[in-house]
């Protein structure tokens, strides 16, 4: 079973902590005045009796604290898309779901200094900036008027306090986890690989350690090890992919010096409660009809579209819900659930 809003195709907007699902032709915008942030000390904040200002770099840092751009999908184009020449002070931040020409004119009327557009107005590379297409004209108008453009898109979808998490709150009491968990931007230790091996004889240790320390991007440690009642030294090193080739080359040329070699590929750790989609297990099963009313109430919609699975009725019980803001095909495909909630489903889900 799948649910999506009546006549809606999955534009998700995250404004002031409230998600709304909008038709493709809709425009939603709002304008806010900036006040000093409490996320971190703001030394570049300029205040007087009537207005508050924030340096663009400081504001971008605060936005990244809320939802790191590293959460975004690899195919997405997120972050600062248009930057006026520095220094750039932001007094008015303009929020919108989609930055069209009409929305740009509204932002200029409200004297916006930065536009936060959920969907990126620049997605594919531009080979020229002319007056020919509306996207080029939006960029031109932004640059002419010293207005920055920032887009978070899937970073806000994946964030722990983001769009998908907000959708899950409308289902009722449940436990949820990301369907596609996000990985940390960095490895837990230096390097991408770990190599471990035993040095057979103490007299060979200095040669091995000297060779390993002489390779760039290698961090090495040693500790005693006992194998078959023989005292040996265990070497453990972390290295980059490039350095790994040099380490392997040395070991290949000095096979008599070591034994019991292990080469491990290090993984970036998964981030808690962060990632695309949510798989939600309700504390108590409810009928499909009850779940539909919960979703409508949460989204403040009078109608939603429903595709009933074979043999299912409005009285069928729902225990597991798989959801994804926007177009959920790539996230929800192959996931087993009683109900799929998404803004747009142009594929067969759960297969």
mmCIF file of C-alpha atoms in Angstrom:
data_model
loop_
_atom_site.group_PDB
_atom_site.id
_atom_site.type_symbol
_atom_site.label_atom_id
_atom_site.label_comp_id
_atom_site.label_asym_id
_atom_site.label_seq_id
_atom_site.Cartn_x
_atom_site.Cartn_y
_atom_site.Cartn_z
ATOM 1 C CA UNK A 1 0.000 0.000 0.000
ATOM 2 C CA UNK A 2 1.255 3.459 -0.778
ATOM 3 C CA UNK A 3 0.113 6.882 0.320
ATOM 4 C CA UNK A 4 0.863 10.240 -1.215
ATOM 5 C CA UNK A 5 -0.959 13.574 -1.109
ATOM 6 C CA UNK A 6 -3.766 14.122 -3.616
ATOM 7 C CA UNK A 7 -2.400 15.883 -6.687
ATOM 8 C CA UNK A 8 1.048 16.219 -5.197
ATOM 9 C CA UNK A 9 4.332 15.056 -6.658
ATOM 10 C CA UNK A 10 6.685 15.248 -3.761
ATOM 11 C CA UNK A 11 8.197 18.687 -3.262
ATOM 12 C CA UNK A 12 9.153 18.657 0.411
ATOM 13 C CA UNK A 13 9.608 21.927 2.230
ATOM 14 C CA UNK A 14 11.259 22.276 5.643
ATOM 15 C CA UNK A 15 10.502 25.745 6.902
ATOM 16 C CA UNK A 16 10.510 26.757 10.560
ATOM 17 C CA UNK A 17 10.464 23.094 11.542
ATOM 18 C CA UNK A 18 7.263 22.368 9.589
ATOM 19 C CA UNK A 19 7.063 20.105 6.570
ATOM 20 C CA UNK A 20 4.518 20.749 3.847
ATOM 21 C CA UNK A 21 4.088 18.745 0.663
ATOM 22 C CA UNK A 22 3.616 21.026 -2.287
ATOM 23 C CA UNK A 23 2.573 20.614 -5.931
ATOM 24 C CA UNK A 24 5.354 21.190 -8.469
ATOM 25 C CA UNK A 25 3.756 24.451 -9.572
ATOM 26 C CA UNK A 26 3.546 25.821 -6.037
ATOM 27 C CA UNK A 27 5.845 28.382 -4.497
ATOM 28 C CA UNK A 28 6.239 28.780 -0.777
ATOM 29 C CA UNK A 29 8.379 31.502 0.681
ATOM 30 C CA UNK A 30 8.959 33.333 3.894
ATOM 31 C CA UNK A 31 11.245 36.049 5.127
ATOM 32 C CA UNK A 32 12.970 36.162 8.518
ATOM 33 C CA UNK A 33 15.148 38.692 10.278
ATOM 34 C CA UNK A 34 18.349 37.333 11.728
ATOM 35 C CA UNK A 35 19.099 37.512 15.411
ATOM 36 C CA UNK A 36 22.354 36.528 17.121
ATOM 37 C CA UNK A 37 22.838 32.755 17.059
ATOM 38 C CA UNK A 38 23.497 30.798 20.244
ATOM 39 C CA UNK A 39 25.042 27.844 18.416
ATOM 40 C CA UNK A 40 28.548 29.288 18.780
ATOM 41 C CA UNK A 41 30.168 32.598 19.762
ATOM 42 C CA UNK A 42 29.611 35.030 16.918
ATOM 43 C CA UNK A 43 32.433 37.554 16.854
ATOM 44 C CA UNK A 44 31.431 38.937 13.447
ATOM 45 C CA UNK A 45 27.889 39.819 14.498
ATOM 46 C CA UNK A 46 27.171 43.544 14.129
ATOM 47 C CA UNK A 47 24.261 44.927 16.116
ATOM 48 C CA UNK A 48 22.702 48.302 16.639
ATOM 49 C CA UNK A 49 19.534 49.466 18.324
ATOM 50 C CA UNK A 50 17.183 48.374 15.562
ATOM 51 C CA UNK A 51 18.780 45.617 13.457
ATOM 52 C CA UNK A 52 20.967 42.531 13.761
ATOM 53 C CA UNK A 53 23.454 41.382 11.115
ATOM 54 C CA UNK A 54 25.447 38.210 10.587
ATOM 55 C CA UNK A 55 28.451 37.559 8.412
ATOM 56 C CA UNK A 56 27.660 35.053 5.641
ATOM 57 C CA UNK A 57 30.395 32.626 6.712
ATOM 58 C CA UNK A 58 29.094 32.614 10.277
ATOM 59 C CA UNK A 59 25.552 31.970 9.091
ATOM 60 C CA UNK A 60 26.692 29.116 6.833
ATOM 61 C CA UNK A 61 28.506 27.559 9.782
ATOM 62 C CA UNK A 62 25.297 27.675 11.833
ATOM 63 C CA UNK A 63 23.290 26.128 8.988
ATOM 64 C CA UNK A 64 25.853 23.342 8.745
ATOM 65 C CA UNK A 65 25.574 22.771 12.504
ATOM 66 C CA UNK A 66 21.855 22.122 12.028
ATOM 67 C CA UNK A 67 22.332 19.722 9.109
ATOM 68 C CA UNK A 68 25.791 18.942 7.804
ATOM 69 C CA UNK A 69 26.067 19.056 4.029
ATOM 70 C CA UNK A 70 27.883 15.719 4.295
ATOM 71 C CA UNK A 71 24.449 14.168 4.967
ATOM 72 C CA UNK A 72 23.351 14.968 1.390
ATOM 73 C CA UNK A 73 23.218 12.352 -1.347
ATOM 74 C CA UNK A 74 26.274 12.178 -3.615
ATOM 75 C CA UNK A 75 24.228 13.155 -6.688
ATOM 76 C CA UNK A 76 22.795 16.261 -5.041
ATOM 77 C CA UNK A 77 24.003 19.847 -5.441
ATOM 78 C CA UNK A 78 23.827 21.408 -1.993
ATOM 79 C CA UNK A 79 25.379 24.245 -0.059
ATOM 80 C CA UNK A 80 26.221 27.775 -1.156
ATOM 81 C CA UNK A 81 25.397 27.947 -4.872
ATOM 82 C CA UNK A 82 25.742 31.695 -5.432
ATOM 83 C CA UNK A 83 28.102 33.819 -3.351
ATOM 84 C CA UNK A 84 28.382 37.610 -3.578
ATOM 85 C CA UNK A 85 31.895 38.985 -3.342
ATOM 86 C CA UNK A 86 33.036 39.054 0.314
ATOM 87 C CA UNK A 87 32.535 40.432 2.794
ATOM 88 C CA UNK A 88 28.812 39.743 2.681
ATOM 89 C CA UNK A 89 26.615 40.655 5.630
ATOM 90 C CA UNK A 90 23.205 39.002 5.952
ATOM 91 C CA UNK A 91 20.349 40.825 7.614
ATOM 92 C CA UNK A 92 17.390 39.166 5.873
ATOM 93 C CA UNK A 93 17.227 35.436 5.147
ATOM 94 C CA UNK A 94 14.535 34.458 2.649
ATOM 95 C CA UNK A 95 13.174 30.878 2.793
ATOM 96 C CA UNK A 96 11.519 29.110 -0.122
ATOM 97 C CA UNK A 97 10.729 25.650 -1.420
ATOM 98 C CA UNK A 98 11.607 26.463 -5.044
ATOM 99 C CA UNK A 99 13.475 29.510 -6.289
ATOM 100 C CA UNK A 100 11.615 30.603 -9.428
ATOM 101 C CA UNK A 101 11.810 33.982 -11.142
ATOM 102 C CA UNK A 102 8.653 35.098 -9.321
ATOM 103 C CA UNK A 103 10.112 34.086 -5.965
ATOM 104 C CA UNK A 104 13.368 35.866 -6.796
ATOM 105 C CA UNK A 105 11.476 39.104 -7.443
ATOM 106 C CA UNK A 106 9.676 38.711 -4.120
ATOM 107 C CA UNK A 107 12.990 38.139 -2.349
ATOM 108 C CA UNK A 108 14.425 41.291 -3.927
ATOM 109 C CA UNK A 109 11.382 43.300 -2.878
ATOM 110 C CA UNK A 110 11.955 42.154 0.691
ATOM 111 C CA UNK A 111 15.650 43.113 0.384
ATOM 112 C CA UNK A 112 16.894 39.586 1.069
ATOM 113 C CA UNK A 113 20.642 39.106 1.465
ATOM 114 C CA UNK A 114 20.527 35.303 1.331
ATOM 115 C CA UNK A 115 17.938 32.927 -0.116
ATOM 116 C CA UNK A 116 17.629 29.443 1.363
ATOM 117 C CA UNK A 117 15.951 27.343 -1.333
ATOM 118 C CA UNK A 118 15.134 23.767 -0.347
ATOM 119 C CA UNK A 119 15.439 22.570 -3.942
ATOM 120 C CA UNK A 120 18.687 23.676 -5.644
ATOM 121 C CA UNK A 121 17.974 26.115 -8.486
ATOM 122 C CA UNK A 122 21.337 25.136 -9.973
ATOM 123 C CA UNK A 123 21.553 21.389 -10.406
ATOM 124 C CA UNK A 124 23.278 20.608 -13.698
ATOM 125 C CA UNK A 125 26.455 22.492 -14.648
ATOM 126 C CA UNK A 126 25.900 25.780 -16.472
ATOM 127 C CA UNK A 127 28.153 26.427 -19.475
ATOM 128 C CA UNK A 128 27.100 30.055 -19.725
ATOM 129 C CA UNK A 129 25.151 32.663 -17.768
ATOM 130 C CA UNK A 130 22.907 34.537 -20.216
ATOM 131 C CA UNK A 131 19.355 35.869 -20.274
ATOM 132 C CA UNK A 132 18.166 32.854 -22.302
ATOM 133 C CA UNK A 133 16.772 30.503 -19.610
ATOM 134 C CA UNK A 134 14.962 31.223 -16.361
ATOM 135 C CA UNK A 135 17.619 29.522 -14.227
ATOM 136 C CA UNK A 136 20.339 31.665 -15.760
ATOM 137 C CA UNK A 137 18.210 34.759 -15.188
ATOM 138 C CA UNK A 138 17.767 33.838 -11.517
ATOM 139 C CA UNK A 139 21.546 33.623 -11.101
ATOM 140 C CA UNK A 140 22.041 36.936 -12.902
ATOM 141 C CA UNK A 141 19.461 38.688 -10.709
ATOM 142 C CA UNK A 142 21.108 37.259 -7.588
ATOM 143 C CA UNK A 143 24.572 38.437 -8.596
ATOM 144 C CA UNK A 144 23.357 41.864 -9.719
ATOM 145 C CA UNK A 145 21.712 42.452 -6.357
ATOM 146 C CA UNK A 146 24.363 40.786 -4.165
ATOM 147 C CA UNK A 147 22.030 38.024 -2.969
ATOM 148 C CA UNK A 148 23.474 34.652 -1.979
ATOM 149 C CA UNK A 149 21.692 31.359 -2.723
ATOM 150 C CA UNK A 150 21.967 28.319 -0.440
ATOM 151 C CA UNK A 151 20.285 24.927 -0.868
ATOM 152 C CA UNK A 152 20.232 22.109 1.732
ATOM 153 C CA UNK A 153 17.887 19.641 -0.072
ATOM 154 C CA UNK A 154 18.722 16.022 0.850
ATOM 155 C CA UNK A 155 20.929 17.154 3.752
ATOM 156 C CA UNK A 156 17.701 18.313 5.436
ATOM 157 C CA UNK A 157 15.979 15.053 4.442
ATOM 158 C CA UNK A 158 18.646 12.941 6.131
ATOM 159 C CA UNK A 159 19.300 15.060 9.236
ATOM 160 C CA UNK A 160 18.263 13.610 12.625
ATOM 161 C CA UNK A 161 15.835 16.511 13.118
ATOM 162 C CA UNK A 162 15.037 16.788 9.399
ATOM 163 C CA UNK A 163 12.171 16.150 7.021
ATOM 164 C CA UNK A 164 11.937 12.353 7.216
ATOM 165 C CA UNK A 165 12.173 12.386 10.992
ATOM 166 C CA UNK A 166 9.336 14.924 11.102
ATOM 167 C CA UNK A 167 7.183 12.737 8.854
ATOM 168 C CA UNK A 168 7.702 9.780 11.190
ATOM 169 C CA UNK A 169 6.347 11.782 14.122
ATOM 170 C CA UNK A 170 2.921 11.823 12.488
ATOM 171 C CA UNK A 171 2.544 8.033 12.506
ATOM 172 C CA UNK A 172 2.012 7.611 16.243
ATOM 173 C CA UNK A 173 4.207 5.955 18.861
ATOM 174 C CA UNK A 174 6.883 3.981 17.043
ATOM 175 C CA UNK A 175 10.570 3.190 16.783
ATOM 176 C CA UNK A 176 12.277 4.287 13.591
ATOM 177 C CA UNK A 177 15.618 3.954 11.880
ATOM 178 C CA UNK A 178 17.033 5.302 8.623
ATOM 179 C CA UNK A 179 16.551 3.033 5.623
ATOM 180 C CA UNK A 180 19.821 4.189 4.082
ATOM 181 C CA UNK A 181 22.002 5.294 7.026
ATOM 182 C CA UNK A 182 24.472 8.120 6.484
ATOM 183 C CA UNK A 183 28.165 7.583 7.067
ATOM 184 C CA UNK A 184 30.460 9.942 8.934
ATOM 185 C CA UNK A 185 32.439 12.252 6.648
ATOM 186 C CA UNK A 186 35.750 11.010 8.036
ATOM 187 C CA UNK A 187 37.321 7.704 8.966
ATOM 188 C CA UNK A 188 37.593 6.934 12.704
ATOM 189 C CA UNK A 189 41.390 6.872 12.426
ATOM 190 C CA UNK A 190 43.989 8.175 10.027
ATOM 191 C CA UNK A 191 44.008 6.447 6.664
ATOM 192 C CA UNK A 192 41.650 4.188 4.750
ATOM 193 C CA UNK A 193 43.358 0.830 5.409
ATOM 194 C CA UNK A 194 44.959 -1.050 8.282
ATOM 195 C CA UNK A 195 47.810 -3.497 7.788
ATOM 196 C CA UNK A 196 48.966 -5.870 10.531
ATOM 197 C CA UNK A 197 51.772 -8.425 10.464
ATOM 198 C CA UNK A 198 54.293 -10.139 12.741
ATOM 199 C CA UNK A 199 58.026 -9.531 12.565
ATOM 200 C CA UNK A 200 59.805 -12.836 13.047
ATOM 201 C CA UNK A 201 63.047 -11.707 14.644
ATOM 202 C CA UNK A 202 63.922 -8.811 16.914
ATOM 203 C CA UNK A 203 66.933 -7.928 14.767
ATOM 204 C CA UNK A 204 64.613 -7.308 11.804
ATOM 205 C CA UNK A 205 62.336 -4.938 13.712
ATOM 206 C CA UNK A 206 64.407 -1.792 13.203
ATOM 207 C CA UNK A 207 64.558 -2.338 9.438
ATOM 208 C CA UNK A 208 60.812 -2.858 9.174
ATOM 209 C CA UNK A 209 59.890 0.075 11.416
ATOM 210 C CA UNK A 210 62.285 2.395 9.588
ATOM 211 C CA UNK A 211 60.838 1.401 6.227
ATOM 212 C CA UNK A 212 57.243 1.877 7.381
ATOM 213 C CA UNK A 213 57.898 5.277 8.979
ATOM 214 C CA UNK A 214 59.615 6.390 5.793
ATOM 215 C CA UNK A 215 56.352 6.053 3.814
ATOM 216 C CA UNK A 216 54.202 9.189 3.687
ATOM 217 C CA UNK A 217 50.681 8.913 5.194
ATOM 218 C CA UNK A 218 51.517 5.913 7.378
ATOM 219 C CA UNK A 219 51.040 5.808 11.151
ATOM 220 C CA UNK A 220 52.629 2.756 12.728
ATOM 221 C CA UNK A 221 52.665 1.111 16.155
ATOM 222 C CA UNK A 222 54.133 -2.089 17.536
ATOM 223 C CA UNK A 223 53.343 -4.386 20.451
ATOM 224 C CA UNK A 224 54.588 -7.768 21.700
ATOM 225 C CA UNK A 225 52.929 -10.928 20.439
ATOM 226 C CA UNK A 226 53.503 -14.611 21.205
ATOM 227 C CA UNK A 227 52.928 -17.184 18.514
ATOM 228 C CA UNK A 228 53.582 -20.902 19.069
ATOM 229 C CA UNK A 229 55.532 -20.078 22.237
ATOM 230 C CA UNK A 230 57.785 -17.771 20.229
ATOM 231 C CA UNK A 231 58.072 -14.097 21.146
ATOM 232 C CA UNK A 232 57.436 -11.853 18.167
ATOM 233 C CA UNK A 233 56.464 -8.233 17.481
ATOM 234 C CA UNK A 234 53.102 -7.339 15.962
ATOM 235 C CA UNK A 235 53.150 -4.299 13.656
ATOM 236 C CA UNK A 236 49.907 -2.378 13.153
ATOM 237 C CA UNK A 237 49.724 0.545 10.749
ATOM 238 C CA UNK A 238 47.062 2.761 9.229
ATOM 239 C CA UNK A 239 47.626 4.172 5.763
ATOM 240 C CA UNK A 240 46.001 5.741 2.734
ATOM 241 C CA UNK A 241 45.213 3.848 -0.458
ATOM 242 C CA UNK A 242 48.319 5.303 -2.109
ATOM 243 C CA UNK A 243 50.570 4.425 0.833
ATOM 244 C CA UNK A 244 49.131 0.904 0.935
ATOM 245 C CA UNK A 245 50.716 0.147 -2.434
ATOM 246 C CA UNK A 246 54.138 1.098 -1.045
ATOM 247 C CA UNK A 247 53.620 -0.975 2.095
ATOM 248 C CA UNK A 248 52.624 -4.028 0.052
ATOM 249 C CA UNK A 249 55.597 -3.508 -2.260
ATOM 250 C CA UNK A 250 58.018 -3.501 0.705
ATOM 251 C CA UNK A 251 56.442 -6.610 2.225
ATOM 252 C CA UNK A 252 56.551 -8.422 -1.119
ATOM 253 C CA UNK A 253 60.280 -7.750 -1.412
ATOM 254 C CA UNK A 254 61.024 -8.823 2.178
ATOM 255 C CA UNK A 255 58.931 -11.929 2.726
ATOM 256 C CA UNK A 256 61.480 -13.421 5.089
ATOM 257 C CA UNK A 257 60.943 -10.641 7.646
ATOM 258 C CA UNK A 258 57.268 -11.140 8.513
ATOM 259 C CA UNK A 259 54.315 -13.497 8.730
ATOM 260 C CA UNK A 260 50.566 -13.571 9.502
ATOM 261 C CA UNK A 261 49.639 -10.510 7.470
ATOM 262 C CA UNK A 262 46.174 -8.955 7.498
ATOM 263 C CA UNK A 263 44.991 -6.058 5.326
ATOM 264 C CA UNK A 264 41.717 -4.445 6.360
ATOM 265 C CA UNK A 265 39.682 -1.809 4.554
ATOM 266 C CA UNK A 266 38.444 0.722 7.099
ATOM 267 C CA UNK A 267 34.821 1.858 6.942
ATOM 268 C CA UNK A 268 33.424 5.231 7.852
ATOM 269 C CA UNK A 269 31.120 4.736 10.876
ATOM 270 C CA UNK A 270 27.347 5.019 10.493
ATOM 271 C CA UNK A 271 25.721 8.090 12.017
ATOM 272 C CA UNK A 272 22.986 7.578 14.596
ATOM 273 C CA UNK A 273 19.456 8.505 13.447
ATOM 274 C CA UNK A 274 20.801 10.010 10.234
ATOM 275 C CA UNK A 275 20.109 8.970 6.657
ATOM 276 C CA UNK A 276 17.556 8.744 3.865
ATOM 277 C CA UNK A 277 14.045 7.465 4.577
ATOM 278 C CA UNK A 278 12.732 5.935 7.772
ATOM 279 C CA UNK A 279 11.528 2.430 8.579
ATOM 280 C CA UNK A 280 9.037 2.830 11.402
ATOM 281 C CA UNK A 281 7.637 0.031 13.563
ATOM 282 C CA UNK A 282 4.521 1.047 15.466
ATOM 283 C CA UNK A 283 4.180 0.166 19.124
ATOM 284 C CA UNK A 284 0.666 -1.057 18.317
ATOM 285 C CA UNK A 285 -0.827 -2.030 14.968
ATOM 286 C CA UNK A 286 -3.626 0.195 13.653
ATOM 287 C CA UNK A 287 -6.007 -0.051 10.727
ATOM 288 C CA UNK A 288 -5.054 1.567 7.444
ATOM 289 C CA UNK A 289 -8.009 3.928 7.832
ATOM 290 C CA UNK A 290 -6.671 5.109 11.203
ATOM 291 C CA UNK A 291 -3.183 5.614 9.792
ATOM 292 C CA UNK A 292 -4.542 7.640 6.890
ATOM 293 C CA UNK A 293 -6.314 9.991 9.306
ATOM 294 C CA UNK A 294 -3.099 10.400 11.321
ATOM 295 C CA UNK A 295 -1.126 11.287 8.208
ATOM 296 C CA UNK A 296 -3.746 13.756 6.976
ATOM 297 C CA UNK A 297 -3.876 15.414 10.376
ATOM 298 C CA UNK A 298 -0.073 15.630 10.606
ATOM 299 C CA UNK A 299 0.297 17.083 7.109
ATOM 300 C CA UNK A 300 -2.792 19.281 7.464
ATOM 301 C CA UNK A 301 -4.250 17.852 4.247
ATOM 302 C CA UNK A 302 -7.884 17.093 3.523
ATOM 303 C CA UNK A 303 -7.109 14.441 0.903
ATOM 304 C CA UNK A 304 -4.308 12.036 0.085
ATOM 305 C CA UNK A 305 -3.863 9.487 -2.696
ATOM 306 C CA UNK A 306 -3.966 5.826 -1.755
ATOM 307 C CA UNK A 307 -2.927 2.793 -3.790
ATOM 308 C CA UNK A 308 -4.256 -0.367 -2.148
ATOM 309 C CA UNK A 309 -2.227 -3.537 -2.411
ATOM 310 C CA UNK A 310 -3.845 -6.725 -3.706
ATOM 311 C CA UNK A 311 -6.245 -8.140 -1.132
ATOM 312 C CA UNK A 312 -5.886 -5.125 1.191
ATOM 313 C CA UNK A 313 -8.715 -2.972 2.563
ATOM 314 C CA UNK A 314 -9.007 0.085 4.785
ATOM 315 C CA UNK A 315 -9.366 -2.308 7.709
ATOM 316 C CA UNK A 316 -6.037 -4.031 7.011
ATOM 317 C CA UNK A 317 -3.595 -3.660 9.884
ATOM 318 C CA UNK A 318 -0.481 -1.530 9.615
ATOM 319 C CA UNK A 319 2.513 -2.325 11.807
ATOM 320 C CA UNK A 320 5.516 -1.247 9.710
ATOM 321 C CA UNK A 321 5.663 1.966 7.670
ATOM 322 C CA UNK A 322 8.459 2.830 5.234
ATOM 323 C CA UNK A 323 8.604 6.518 4.349
ATOM 324 C CA UNK A 324 10.679 8.887 2.273
ATOM 325 C CA UNK A 325 10.103 12.571 1.578
ATOM 326 C CA UNK A 326 10.016 13.531 -2.091
ATOM 327 C CA UNK A 327 10.516 10.806 -4.676
ATOM 328 C CA UNK A 328 10.978 7.609 -2.720
ATOM 329 C CA UNK A 329 11.590 4.999 -5.415
ATOM 330 C CA UNK A 330 15.328 4.536 -4.950
ATOM 331 C CA UNK A 331 15.013 4.512 -1.151
ATOM 332 C CA UNK A 332 11.871 2.403 -0.687
ATOM 333 C CA UNK A 333 12.398 -0.193 -3.416
ATOM 334 C CA UNK A 334 12.981 -3.611 -1.868
ATOM 335 C CA UNK A 335 11.981 -2.536 1.652
ATOM 336 C CA UNK A 336 9.332 -4.740 3.279
ATOM 337 C CA UNK A 337 6.544 -2.774 4.961
ATOM 338 C CA UNK A 338 2.771 -2.689 5.392
ATOM 339 C CA UNK A 339 2.545 0.893 4.157
ATOM 340 C CA UNK A 340 4.755 3.157 2.054
ATOM 341 C CA UNK A 341 4.521 6.909 2.533
ATOM 342 C CA UNK A 342 6.173 9.140 -0.063
ATOM 343 C CA UNK A 343 5.601 12.261 -2.118
ATOM 344 C CA UNK A 344 5.968 10.516 -5.455
ATOM 345 C CA UNK A 345 6.077 6.846 -6.425
ATOM 346 C CA UNK A 346 6.722 6.143 -10.089
ATOM 347 C CA UNK A 347 7.858 2.575 -9.499
ATOM 348 C CA UNK A 348 6.866 -0.667 -7.814
ATOM 349 C CA UNK A 349 7.775 -0.478 -4.141
ATOM 350 C CA UNK A 350 8.782 -3.350 -1.904
ATOM 351 C CA UNK A 351 9.942 -5.500 -4.843
#
